[in-house]
């Protein structure tokens, strides 16, 4: 992980950051809002840093990354933490010496699309205490939508909380659908990014995310080593228009034509509707006549 913004670098922890982590954790806001993230000694911080470094390898979370200034000064962290139900929550902390300069909003804005695509999710939860005005402001600045404010469990206690949700952009959701659905065969992401009642208005006529996965599996049988290049992608609100170049080897029966082993390429136009982090509808047509002619050509 390495993300650079105008003023910041988001990277991975190293053991030489332990002292800075210890000192940065001692501010009063940390003690008040997240007391479990206060490290009273360098040794305590070092143990946590060592644990977090190990998590990078297994990817199970929590995924925590240090935020530094361009000169390498450690100022805080951003994180993605998994819940038992498969959802994820964002977290962040900027030390007291570096607050009120917009660093938290800058870091979270840059971090969210990268970590969400890495994990394979289309929505991220944000939860904070209602009286944590700074954290509320960060959520608002970064494009989170408030879902709820009221009594709720916060670190084992009933407190007044605010719950938010952030959605990956429609453009990012669709581009990752092509990458994971056709090239990487990551069908778990397809199930996540498409609504259960997804409707495909093309001749393929999928009527659910499960149907969509079934069609992708058929395509994988028809064309091996299939790769895609996104030639054009345009997004307006929740609508995304694409022009995709497909490239693969005819390895299975397609349009009634047995495998020929031919290497073919073709372009397709596909449009998508995305609502609340899910692809709900699509319109698209592969150039069937062109594909058939290329497969039959001597």
PDB file of C-alpha atoms in Angstrom:
ATOM      1  CA  UNK A   1       0.000   0.000   0.000  1.00  0.00           C
ATOM      2  CA  UNK A   2       1.288   3.406  -0.984  1.00  0.00           C
ATOM      3  CA  UNK A   3      -1.045   6.296  -1.671  1.00  0.00           C
ATOM      4  CA  UNK A   4       0.227   9.815  -2.203  1.00  0.00           C
ATOM      5  CA  UNK A   5      -1.930  12.917  -1.929  1.00  0.00           C
ATOM      6  CA  UNK A   6      -0.983  16.570  -2.214  1.00  0.00           C
ATOM      7  CA  UNK A   7       0.415  16.636   1.320  1.00  0.00           C
ATOM      8  CA  UNK A   8       0.378  13.076   2.626  1.00  0.00           C
ATOM      9  CA  UNK A   9       1.642   9.521   2.134  1.00  0.00           C
ATOM     10  CA  UNK A  10      -0.391   6.494   3.232  1.00  0.00           C
ATOM     11  CA  UNK A  11       1.863   3.462   3.492  1.00  0.00           C
ATOM     12  CA  UNK A  12       2.492   0.387   5.676  1.00  0.00           C
ATOM     13  CA  UNK A  13       3.749   0.240   9.239  1.00  0.00           C
ATOM     14  CA  UNK A  14       7.375  -0.488  10.083  1.00  0.00           C
ATOM     15  CA  UNK A  15       8.757  -1.169  13.553  1.00  0.00           C
ATOM     16  CA  UNK A  16      10.642   2.124  13.676  1.00  0.00           C
ATOM     17  CA  UNK A  17       7.275   3.907  13.836  1.00  0.00           C
ATOM     18  CA  UNK A  18       6.469   2.509  17.305  1.00  0.00           C
ATOM     19  CA  UNK A  19       7.629   5.541  19.290  1.00  0.00           C
ATOM     20  CA  UNK A  20       5.722   7.949  17.069  1.00  0.00           C
ATOM     21  CA  UNK A  21       2.610   5.761  17.371  1.00  0.00           C
ATOM     22  CA  UNK A  22       2.966   5.801  21.174  1.00  0.00           C
ATOM     23  CA  UNK A  23       3.343   9.583  21.388  1.00  0.00           C
ATOM     24  CA  UNK A  24       0.609  10.288  18.858  1.00  0.00           C
ATOM     25  CA  UNK A  25      -1.893   8.127  20.732  1.00  0.00           C
ATOM     26  CA  UNK A  26      -1.732  10.090  23.991  1.00  0.00           C
ATOM     27  CA  UNK A  27      -3.865  13.093  23.038  1.00  0.00           C
ATOM     28  CA  UNK A  28      -7.090  13.793  24.925  1.00  0.00           C
ATOM     29  CA  UNK A  29      -9.431  13.109  22.001  1.00  0.00           C
ATOM     30  CA  UNK A  30      -8.002   9.606  21.709  1.00  0.00           C
ATOM     31  CA  UNK A  31      -8.487   9.018  25.441  1.00  0.00           C
ATOM     32  CA  UNK A  32     -12.046  10.307  25.213  1.00  0.00           C
ATOM     33  CA  UNK A  33     -13.321   8.675  22.027  1.00  0.00           C
ATOM     34  CA  UNK A  34     -11.132   5.581  21.427  1.00  0.00           C
ATOM     35  CA  UNK A  35      -9.383   4.715  24.708  1.00  0.00           C
ATOM     36  CA  UNK A  36      -8.460   1.245  23.425  1.00  0.00           C
ATOM     37  CA  UNK A  37      -6.151   2.932  20.898  1.00  0.00           C
ATOM     38  CA  UNK A  38      -4.071   4.720  23.541  1.00  0.00           C
ATOM     39  CA  UNK A  39      -0.600   3.184  24.012  1.00  0.00           C
ATOM     40  CA  UNK A  40       0.938   4.254  27.295  1.00  0.00           C
ATOM     41  CA  UNK A  41       4.391   2.842  26.457  1.00  0.00           C
ATOM     42  CA  UNK A  42       6.537   2.374  23.382  1.00  0.00           C
ATOM     43  CA  UNK A  43       6.522  -1.380  24.021  1.00  0.00           C
ATOM     44  CA  UNK A  44       2.714  -1.452  23.917  1.00  0.00           C
ATOM     45  CA  UNK A  45       2.751   0.457  20.646  1.00  0.00           C
ATOM     46  CA  UNK A  46       5.441  -1.843  19.230  1.00  0.00           C
ATOM     47  CA  UNK A  47       3.355  -4.943  19.961  1.00  0.00           C
ATOM     48  CA  UNK A  48       0.411  -3.464  18.104  1.00  0.00           C
ATOM     49  CA  UNK A  49       2.577  -2.331  15.175  1.00  0.00           C
ATOM     50  CA  UNK A  50       4.015  -5.850  14.915  1.00  0.00           C
ATOM     51  CA  UNK A  51       0.526  -7.327  14.902  1.00  0.00           C
ATOM     52  CA  UNK A  52      -0.693  -4.922  12.220  1.00  0.00           C
ATOM     53  CA  UNK A  53       2.308  -5.685  10.019  1.00  0.00           C
ATOM     54  CA  UNK A  54       1.391  -9.364  10.207  1.00  0.00           C
ATOM     55  CA  UNK A  55      -2.190  -8.622   9.150  1.00  0.00           C
ATOM     56  CA  UNK A  56      -0.968  -7.190   5.839  1.00  0.00           C
ATOM     57  CA  UNK A  57       0.022 -10.726   4.861  1.00  0.00           C
ATOM     58  CA  UNK A  58      -3.297 -12.452   5.621  1.00  0.00           C
ATOM     59  CA  UNK A  59      -5.573  -9.536   4.720  1.00  0.00           C
ATOM     60  CA  UNK A  60      -8.248 -10.457   7.259  1.00  0.00           C
ATOM     61  CA  UNK A  61      -8.254  -7.108   9.051  1.00  0.00           C
ATOM     62  CA  UNK A  62      -8.073  -4.818  10.759  1.00  0.00           C
ATOM     63  CA  UNK A  63      -6.158  -3.225   7.884  1.00  0.00           C
ATOM     64  CA  UNK A  64      -4.417  -0.205   9.409  1.00  0.00           C
ATOM     65  CA  UNK A  65      -2.046   2.098   7.539  1.00  0.00           C
ATOM     66  CA  UNK A  66       0.074   4.979   8.844  1.00  0.00           C
ATOM     67  CA  UNK A  67      -0.409   8.487   7.506  1.00  0.00           C
ATOM     68  CA  UNK A  68       2.741  10.579   7.203  1.00  0.00           C
ATOM     69  CA  UNK A  69       3.638  13.987   5.885  1.00  0.00           C
ATOM     70  CA  UNK A  70       5.759  14.076   2.745  1.00  0.00           C
ATOM     71  CA  UNK A  71       8.880  14.378   4.937  1.00  0.00           C
ATOM     72  CA  UNK A  72       8.055  11.069   6.662  1.00  0.00           C
ATOM     73  CA  UNK A  73       6.635  12.528   9.887  1.00  0.00           C
ATOM     74  CA  UNK A  74       4.015  10.153  11.328  1.00  0.00           C
ATOM     75  CA  UNK A  75       0.756  12.000  12.069  1.00  0.00           C
ATOM     76  CA  UNK A  76      -1.874   9.258  12.385  1.00  0.00           C
ATOM     77  CA  UNK A  77      -3.549   6.377  10.588  1.00  0.00           C
ATOM     78  CA  UNK A  78      -6.482   5.234   8.483  1.00  0.00           C
ATOM     79  CA  UNK A  79      -8.018   1.776   8.779  1.00  0.00           C
ATOM     80  CA  UNK A  80     -10.658  -0.646   7.519  1.00  0.00           C
ATOM     81  CA  UNK A  81     -12.082  -2.988  10.151  1.00  0.00           C
ATOM     82  CA  UNK A  82     -14.253  -6.040   9.337  1.00  0.00           C
ATOM     83  CA  UNK A  83     -17.490  -6.907  11.149  1.00  0.00           C
ATOM     84  CA  UNK A  84     -18.725 -10.452  11.670  1.00  0.00           C
ATOM     85  CA  UNK A  85     -21.522  -9.914   9.115  1.00  0.00           C
ATOM     86  CA  UNK A  86     -19.031  -9.261   6.321  1.00  0.00           C
ATOM     87  CA  UNK A  87     -19.349  -5.463   6.309  1.00  0.00           C
ATOM     88  CA  UNK A  88     -16.432  -3.106   6.967  1.00  0.00           C
ATOM     89  CA  UNK A  89     -16.001   0.083   8.979  1.00  0.00           C
ATOM     90  CA  UNK A  90     -13.579   2.913   8.285  1.00  0.00           C
ATOM     91  CA  UNK A  91     -11.486   4.425  11.077  1.00  0.00           C
ATOM     92  CA  UNK A  92      -8.943   7.226  11.322  1.00  0.00           C
ATOM     93  CA  UNK A  93      -6.959   9.314  13.777  1.00  0.00           C
ATOM     94  CA  UNK A  94      -4.791  12.368  13.319  1.00  0.00           C
ATOM     95  CA  UNK A  95      -2.667  13.419  16.299  1.00  0.00           C
ATOM     96  CA  UNK A  96      -3.548  16.594  18.195  1.00  0.00           C
ATOM     97  CA  UNK A  97      -0.483  18.445  16.876  1.00  0.00           C
ATOM     98  CA  UNK A  98      -1.756  18.044  13.305  1.00  0.00           C
ATOM     99  CA  UNK A  99      -5.520  18.551  13.599  1.00  0.00           C
ATOM    100  CA  UNK A 100      -7.624  21.345  12.072  1.00  0.00           C
ATOM    101  CA  UNK A 101      -5.588  21.261   8.863  1.00  0.00           C
ATOM    102  CA  UNK A 102      -7.799  18.928   6.830  1.00  0.00           C
ATOM    103  CA  UNK A 103      -5.396  15.984   6.990  1.00  0.00           C
ATOM    104  CA  UNK A 104      -8.023  13.456   8.102  1.00  0.00           C
ATOM    105  CA  UNK A 105     -10.393  14.316   5.247  1.00  0.00           C
ATOM    106  CA  UNK A 106      -7.535  14.267   2.748  1.00  0.00           C
ATOM    107  CA  UNK A 107      -6.335  10.859   3.946  1.00  0.00           C
ATOM    108  CA  UNK A 108      -9.771   9.212   4.145  1.00  0.00           C
ATOM    109  CA  UNK A 109     -10.828  10.537   0.725  1.00  0.00           C
ATOM    110  CA  UNK A 110      -7.732   9.012  -0.878  1.00  0.00           C
ATOM    111  CA  UNK A 111      -7.858   5.786   1.157  1.00  0.00           C
ATOM    112  CA  UNK A 112     -11.472   4.703   0.637  1.00  0.00           C
ATOM    113  CA  UNK A 113     -11.554   3.852  -3.097  1.00  0.00           C
ATOM    114  CA  UNK A 114      -8.193   2.083  -2.905  1.00  0.00           C
ATOM    115  CA  UNK A 115      -8.949  -0.100   0.121  1.00  0.00           C
ATOM    116  CA  UNK A 116     -12.509  -0.860  -1.006  1.00  0.00           C
ATOM    117  CA  UNK A 117     -11.318  -2.139  -4.379  1.00  0.00           C
ATOM    118  CA  UNK A 118      -8.572  -4.108  -2.628  1.00  0.00           C
ATOM    119  CA  UNK A 119     -11.077  -5.766  -0.280  1.00  0.00           C
ATOM    120  CA  UNK A 120     -13.722  -6.153  -2.978  1.00  0.00           C
ATOM    121  CA  UNK A 121     -16.559  -4.183  -1.388  1.00  0.00           C
ATOM    122  CA  UNK A 122     -18.802  -1.419  -2.715  1.00  0.00           C
ATOM    123  CA  UNK A 123     -19.857   0.202   0.568  1.00  0.00           C
ATOM    124  CA  UNK A 124     -18.086   1.212   3.769  1.00  0.00           C
ATOM    125  CA  UNK A 125     -19.682   1.979   7.133  1.00  0.00           C
ATOM    126  CA  UNK A 126     -18.627   4.893   9.307  1.00  0.00           C
ATOM    127  CA  UNK A 127     -19.633   5.107  12.991  1.00  0.00           C
ATOM    128  CA  UNK A 128     -18.713   7.810  15.486  1.00  0.00           C
ATOM    129  CA  UNK A 129     -20.029   9.369  18.666  1.00  0.00           C
ATOM    130  CA  UNK A 130     -22.487  12.139  17.936  1.00  0.00           C
ATOM    131  CA  UNK A 131     -20.511  14.605  20.069  1.00  0.00           C
ATOM    132  CA  UNK A 132     -17.272  13.861  18.190  1.00  0.00           C
ATOM    133  CA  UNK A 133     -17.748  16.901  15.987  1.00  0.00           C
ATOM    134  CA  UNK A 134     -14.387  16.523  14.250  1.00  0.00           C
ATOM    135  CA  UNK A 135     -15.170  12.958  13.172  1.00  0.00           C
ATOM    136  CA  UNK A 136     -18.652  13.951  12.009  1.00  0.00           C
ATOM    137  CA  UNK A 137     -17.074  16.695   9.901  1.00  0.00           C
ATOM    138  CA  UNK A 138     -14.668  14.225   8.276  1.00  0.00           C
ATOM    139  CA  UNK A 139     -17.575  11.946   7.315  1.00  0.00           C
ATOM    140  CA  UNK A 140     -19.412  14.868   5.745  1.00  0.00           C
ATOM    141  CA  UNK A 141     -16.305  16.101   3.907  1.00  0.00           C
ATOM    142  CA  UNK A 142     -15.594  12.653   2.450  1.00  0.00           C
ATOM    143  CA  UNK A 143     -19.049  12.051   0.975  1.00  0.00           C
ATOM    144  CA  UNK A 144     -20.554   9.712   3.562  1.00  0.00           C
ATOM    145  CA  UNK A 145     -24.351   9.576   3.826  1.00  0.00           C
ATOM    146  CA  UNK A 146     -25.867   9.697   7.314  1.00  0.00           C
ATOM    147  CA  UNK A 147     -28.137   6.724   7.947  1.00  0.00           C
ATOM    148  CA  UNK A 148     -28.886   7.096  11.625  1.00  0.00           C
ATOM    149  CA  UNK A 149     -28.346   9.213  14.734  1.00  0.00           C
ATOM    150  CA  UNK A 150     -29.428   7.982  18.124  1.00  0.00           C
ATOM    151  CA  UNK A 151     -28.688   5.460  20.823  1.00  0.00           C
ATOM    152  CA  UNK A 152     -26.379   2.603  19.877  1.00  0.00           C
ATOM    153  CA  UNK A 153     -23.596   0.335  21.027  1.00  0.00           C
ATOM    154  CA  UNK A 154     -20.197   2.004  20.959  1.00  0.00           C
ATOM    155  CA  UNK A 155     -17.279   0.018  22.345  1.00  0.00           C
ATOM    156  CA  UNK A 156     -19.578  -1.947  24.641  1.00  0.00           C
ATOM    157  CA  UNK A 157     -21.578   1.031  25.938  1.00  0.00           C
ATOM    158  CA  UNK A 158     -24.888   2.597  24.954  1.00  0.00           C
ATOM    159  CA  UNK A 159     -24.007   6.030  23.570  1.00  0.00           C
ATOM    160  CA  UNK A 160     -25.489   8.487  21.102  1.00  0.00           C
ATOM    161  CA  UNK A 161     -23.884   7.634  17.787  1.00  0.00           C
ATOM    162  CA  UNK A 162     -23.997   8.636  14.140  1.00  0.00           C
ATOM    163  CA  UNK A 163     -23.912   5.892  11.522  1.00  0.00           C
ATOM    164  CA  UNK A 164     -22.863   6.650   7.949  1.00  0.00           C
ATOM    165  CA  UNK A 165     -22.314   4.793   4.692  1.00  0.00           C
ATOM    166  CA  UNK A 166     -19.939   5.528   1.823  1.00  0.00           C
ATOM    167  CA  UNK A 167     -20.407   4.010  -1.632  1.00  0.00           C
ATOM    168  CA  UNK A 168     -17.670   3.332  -4.149  1.00  0.00           C
ATOM    169  CA  UNK A 169     -18.279   5.508  -7.206  1.00  0.00           C
ATOM    170  CA  UNK A 170     -20.489   3.984  -9.946  1.00  0.00           C
ATOM    171  CA  UNK A 171     -17.578   4.256 -12.390  1.00  0.00           C
ATOM    172  CA  UNK A 172     -15.209   2.348 -10.081  1.00  0.00           C
ATOM    173  CA  UNK A 173     -17.840  -0.312  -9.373  1.00  0.00           C
ATOM    174  CA  UNK A 174     -18.423  -0.978 -13.080  1.00  0.00           C
ATOM    175  CA  UNK A 175     -14.738  -1.010 -14.067  1.00  0.00           C
ATOM    176  CA  UNK A 176     -13.964  -3.476 -11.278  1.00  0.00           C
ATOM    177  CA  UNK A 177     -16.938  -5.597 -12.398  1.00  0.00           C
ATOM    178  CA  UNK A 178     -15.300  -6.043 -15.799  1.00  0.00           C
ATOM    179  CA  UNK A 179     -11.876  -6.764 -14.321  1.00  0.00           C
ATOM    180  CA  UNK A 180     -13.066  -9.242 -11.704  1.00  0.00           C
ATOM    181  CA  UNK A 181     -15.994 -10.752 -13.592  1.00  0.00           C
ATOM    182  CA  UNK A 182     -14.268 -11.511 -16.898  1.00  0.00           C
ATOM    183  CA  UNK A 183     -10.515 -11.569 -16.260  1.00  0.00           C
ATOM    184  CA  UNK A 184     -10.006 -12.459 -12.582  1.00  0.00           C
ATOM    185  CA  UNK A 185     -13.078 -14.719 -12.235  1.00  0.00           C
ATOM    186  CA  UNK A 186     -13.743 -13.191  -8.811  1.00  0.00           C
ATOM    187  CA  UNK A 187     -17.420 -14.056  -8.728  1.00  0.00           C
ATOM    188  CA  UNK A 188     -17.746 -13.124  -5.050  1.00  0.00           C
ATOM    189  CA  UNK A 189     -17.223  -9.500  -6.062  1.00  0.00           C
ATOM    190  CA  UNK A 190     -19.826  -9.835  -8.818  1.00  0.00           C
ATOM    191  CA  UNK A 191     -22.340 -11.088  -6.254  1.00  0.00           C
ATOM    192  CA  UNK A 192     -21.418  -8.131  -4.039  1.00  0.00           C
ATOM    193  CA  UNK A 193     -21.509  -5.385  -6.664  1.00  0.00           C
ATOM    194  CA  UNK A 194     -24.763  -6.489  -8.304  1.00  0.00           C
ATOM    195  CA  UNK A 195     -28.199  -6.284  -6.728  1.00  0.00           C
ATOM    196  CA  UNK A 196     -29.986  -9.541  -5.993  1.00  0.00           C
ATOM    197  CA  UNK A 197     -32.764  -8.447  -8.374  1.00  0.00           C
ATOM    198  CA  UNK A 198     -30.373  -7.171 -11.041  1.00  0.00           C
ATOM    199  CA  UNK A 199     -31.926  -6.982 -14.517  1.00  0.00           C
ATOM    200  CA  UNK A 200     -29.969  -7.426 -17.755  1.00  0.00           C
ATOM    201  CA  UNK A 201     -31.858  -5.894 -20.693  1.00  0.00           C
ATOM    202  CA  UNK A 202     -29.594  -7.537 -23.283  1.00  0.00           C
ATOM    203  CA  UNK A 203     -30.437 -10.863 -24.997  1.00  0.00           C
ATOM    204  CA  UNK A 204     -28.617 -12.682 -22.160  1.00  0.00           C
ATOM    205  CA  UNK A 205     -31.582 -11.640 -19.942  1.00  0.00           C
ATOM    206  CA  UNK A 206     -30.068 -12.205 -16.485  1.00  0.00           C
ATOM    207  CA  UNK A 207     -32.583 -11.562 -13.729  1.00  0.00           C
ATOM    208  CA  UNK A 208     -30.359 -11.719 -10.659  1.00  0.00           C
ATOM    209  CA  UNK A 209     -26.743 -11.394  -9.592  1.00  0.00           C
ATOM    210  CA  UNK A 210     -26.577 -15.205  -9.551  1.00  0.00           C
ATOM    211  CA  UNK A 211     -27.762 -15.282 -13.178  1.00  0.00           C
ATOM    212  CA  UNK A 212     -25.022 -12.779 -14.056  1.00  0.00           C
ATOM    213  CA  UNK A 213     -22.379 -15.033 -12.511  1.00  0.00           C
ATOM    214  CA  UNK A 214     -23.762 -17.960 -14.484  1.00  0.00           C
ATOM    215  CA  UNK A 215     -23.370 -16.010 -17.737  1.00  0.00           C
ATOM    216  CA  UNK A 216     -19.817 -14.996 -16.835  1.00  0.00           C
ATOM    217  CA  UNK A 217     -18.936 -18.637 -16.228  1.00  0.00           C
ATOM    218  CA  UNK A 218     -20.306 -19.578 -19.647  1.00  0.00           C
ATOM    219  CA  UNK A 219     -18.189 -16.849 -21.265  1.00  0.00           C
ATOM    220  CA  UNK A 220     -15.128 -18.175 -19.393  1.00  0.00           C
ATOM    221  CA  UNK A 221     -15.776 -21.604 -20.928  1.00  0.00           C
ATOM    222  CA  UNK A 222     -16.196 -20.139 -24.409  1.00  0.00           C
ATOM    223  CA  UNK A 223     -13.101 -17.905 -24.348  1.00  0.00           C
ATOM    224  CA  UNK A 224      -9.928 -18.761 -22.469  1.00  0.00           C
ATOM    225  CA  UNK A 225      -7.258 -16.238 -21.488  1.00  0.00           C
ATOM    226  CA  UNK A 226      -9.910 -13.555 -21.849  1.00  0.00           C
ATOM    227  CA  UNK A 227      -8.625 -10.062 -21.180  1.00  0.00           C
ATOM    228  CA  UNK A 228     -10.397  -6.723 -21.388  1.00  0.00           C
ATOM    229  CA  UNK A 229      -9.351  -3.179 -22.072  1.00  0.00           C
ATOM    230  CA  UNK A 230     -11.642  -0.341 -21.052  1.00  0.00           C
ATOM    231  CA  UNK A 231     -11.487   1.936 -24.084  1.00  0.00           C
ATOM    232  CA  UNK A 232     -14.061   4.460 -22.854  1.00  0.00           C
ATOM    233  CA  UNK A 233     -16.017   4.924 -19.641  1.00  0.00           C
ATOM    234  CA  UNK A 234     -18.364   7.800 -18.905  1.00  0.00           C
ATOM    235  CA  UNK A 235     -20.374   8.340 -15.737  1.00  0.00           C
ATOM    236  CA  UNK A 236     -23.233  10.733 -15.055  1.00  0.00           C
ATOM    237  CA  UNK A 237     -24.933  10.312 -11.707  1.00  0.00           C
ATOM    238  CA  UNK A 238     -25.697   6.623 -11.336  1.00  0.00           C
ATOM    239  CA  UNK A 239     -25.399   5.850 -15.054  1.00  0.00           C
ATOM    240  CA  UNK A 240     -22.159   4.461 -16.517  1.00  0.00           C
ATOM    241  CA  UNK A 241     -21.485   3.988 -20.247  1.00  0.00           C
ATOM    242  CA  UNK A 242     -18.594   1.818 -21.436  1.00  0.00           C
ATOM    243  CA  UNK A 243     -16.804   0.677 -24.587  1.00  0.00           C
ATOM    244  CA  UNK A 244     -14.821  -2.500 -23.941  1.00  0.00           C
ATOM    245  CA  UNK A 245     -12.287  -4.378 -26.077  1.00  0.00           C
ATOM    246  CA  UNK A 246     -12.432  -8.147 -25.500  1.00  0.00           C
ATOM    247  CA  UNK A 247      -9.474 -10.355 -26.399  1.00  0.00           C
ATOM    248  CA  UNK A 248      -9.421 -14.140 -25.999  1.00  0.00           C
ATOM    249  CA  UNK A 249      -9.096 -17.631 -27.459  1.00  0.00           C
ATOM    250  CA  UNK A 250     -12.158 -19.552 -28.662  1.00  0.00           C
ATOM    251  CA  UNK A 251     -11.952 -22.562 -26.332  1.00  0.00           C
ATOM    252  CA  UNK A 252     -15.559 -23.751 -26.052  1.00  0.00           C
ATOM    253  CA  UNK A 253     -18.755 -23.913 -28.066  1.00  0.00           C
ATOM    254  CA  UNK A 254     -20.054 -20.438 -28.851  1.00  0.00           C
ATOM    255  CA  UNK A 255     -23.114 -19.720 -31.022  1.00  0.00           C
ATOM    256  CA  UNK A 256     -23.188 -23.413 -31.836  1.00  0.00           C
ATOM    257  CA  UNK A 257     -19.618 -23.317 -33.162  1.00  0.00           C
ATOM    258  CA  UNK A 258     -17.258 -25.827 -31.468  1.00  0.00           C
ATOM    259  CA  UNK A 259     -13.920 -24.593 -30.147  1.00  0.00           C
ATOM    260  CA  UNK A 260     -11.604 -23.456 -32.928  1.00  0.00           C
ATOM    261  CA  UNK A 261      -8.638 -22.265 -30.886  1.00  0.00           C
ATOM    262  CA  UNK A 262      -8.759 -18.976 -32.786  1.00  0.00           C
ATOM    263  CA  UNK A 263      -7.601 -15.798 -31.139  1.00  0.00           C
ATOM    264  CA  UNK A 264     -10.220 -13.082 -31.652  1.00  0.00           C
ATOM    265  CA  UNK A 265     -10.928  -9.546 -30.527  1.00  0.00           C
ATOM    266  CA  UNK A 266     -14.125  -7.530 -30.599  1.00  0.00           C
ATOM    267  CA  UNK A 267     -15.649  -4.407 -29.059  1.00  0.00           C
ATOM    268  CA  UNK A 268     -18.899  -4.124 -27.112  1.00  0.00           C
ATOM    269  CA  UNK A 269     -20.899  -1.192 -25.734  1.00  0.00           C
ATOM    270  CA  UNK A 270     -22.553  -1.680 -22.347  1.00  0.00           C
ATOM    271  CA  UNK A 271     -24.436   0.726 -20.078  1.00  0.00           C
ATOM    272  CA  UNK A 272     -25.121   0.277 -16.370  1.00  0.00           C
ATOM    273  CA  UNK A 273     -27.350   1.757 -13.698  1.00  0.00           C
ATOM    274  CA  UNK A 274     -25.842   1.871 -10.206  1.00  0.00           C
ATOM    275  CA  UNK A 275     -27.868   2.600  -7.083  1.00  0.00           C
ATOM    276  CA  UNK A 276     -26.587   2.627  -3.487  1.00  0.00           C
ATOM    277  CA  UNK A 277     -23.391   0.814  -4.392  1.00  0.00           C
ATOM    278  CA  UNK A 278     -25.073  -1.908  -6.488  1.00  0.00           C
ATOM    279  CA  UNK A 279     -25.443  -2.453 -10.232  1.00  0.00           C
ATOM    280  CA  UNK A 280     -29.212  -2.762 -10.643  1.00  0.00           C
ATOM    281  CA  UNK A 281     -29.643  -2.780 -14.438  1.00  0.00           C
ATOM    282  CA  UNK A 282     -27.592  -3.018 -17.620  1.00  0.00           C
ATOM    283  CA  UNK A 283     -28.070  -2.589 -21.358  1.00  0.00           C
ATOM    284  CA  UNK A 284     -25.561  -3.992 -23.793  1.00  0.00           C
ATOM    285  CA  UNK A 285     -25.099  -6.031 -26.915  1.00  0.00           C
ATOM    286  CA  UNK A 286     -22.099  -8.018 -28.058  1.00  0.00           C
ATOM    287  CA  UNK A 287     -21.473  -7.878 -31.850  1.00  0.00           C
ATOM    288  CA  UNK A 288     -22.763 -11.431 -32.349  1.00  0.00           C
ATOM    289  CA  UNK A 289     -22.616 -11.363 -36.161  1.00  0.00           C
ATOM    290  CA  UNK A 290     -19.008 -10.103 -36.109  1.00  0.00           C
ATOM    291  CA  UNK A 291     -18.001 -12.755 -33.560  1.00  0.00           C
ATOM    292  CA  UNK A 292     -19.690 -15.515 -35.575  1.00  0.00           C
ATOM    293  CA  UNK A 293     -17.969 -14.418 -38.800  1.00  0.00           C
ATOM    294  CA  UNK A 294     -14.565 -14.392 -37.097  1.00  0.00           C
ATOM    295  CA  UNK A 295     -15.099 -17.867 -35.642  1.00  0.00           C
ATOM    296  CA  UNK A 296     -16.200 -19.289 -39.018  1.00  0.00           C
ATOM    297  CA  UNK A 297     -13.502 -17.569 -41.056  1.00  0.00           C
ATOM    298  CA  UNK A 298     -10.921 -19.868 -42.636  1.00  0.00           C
TER     299      UNK A 298
END
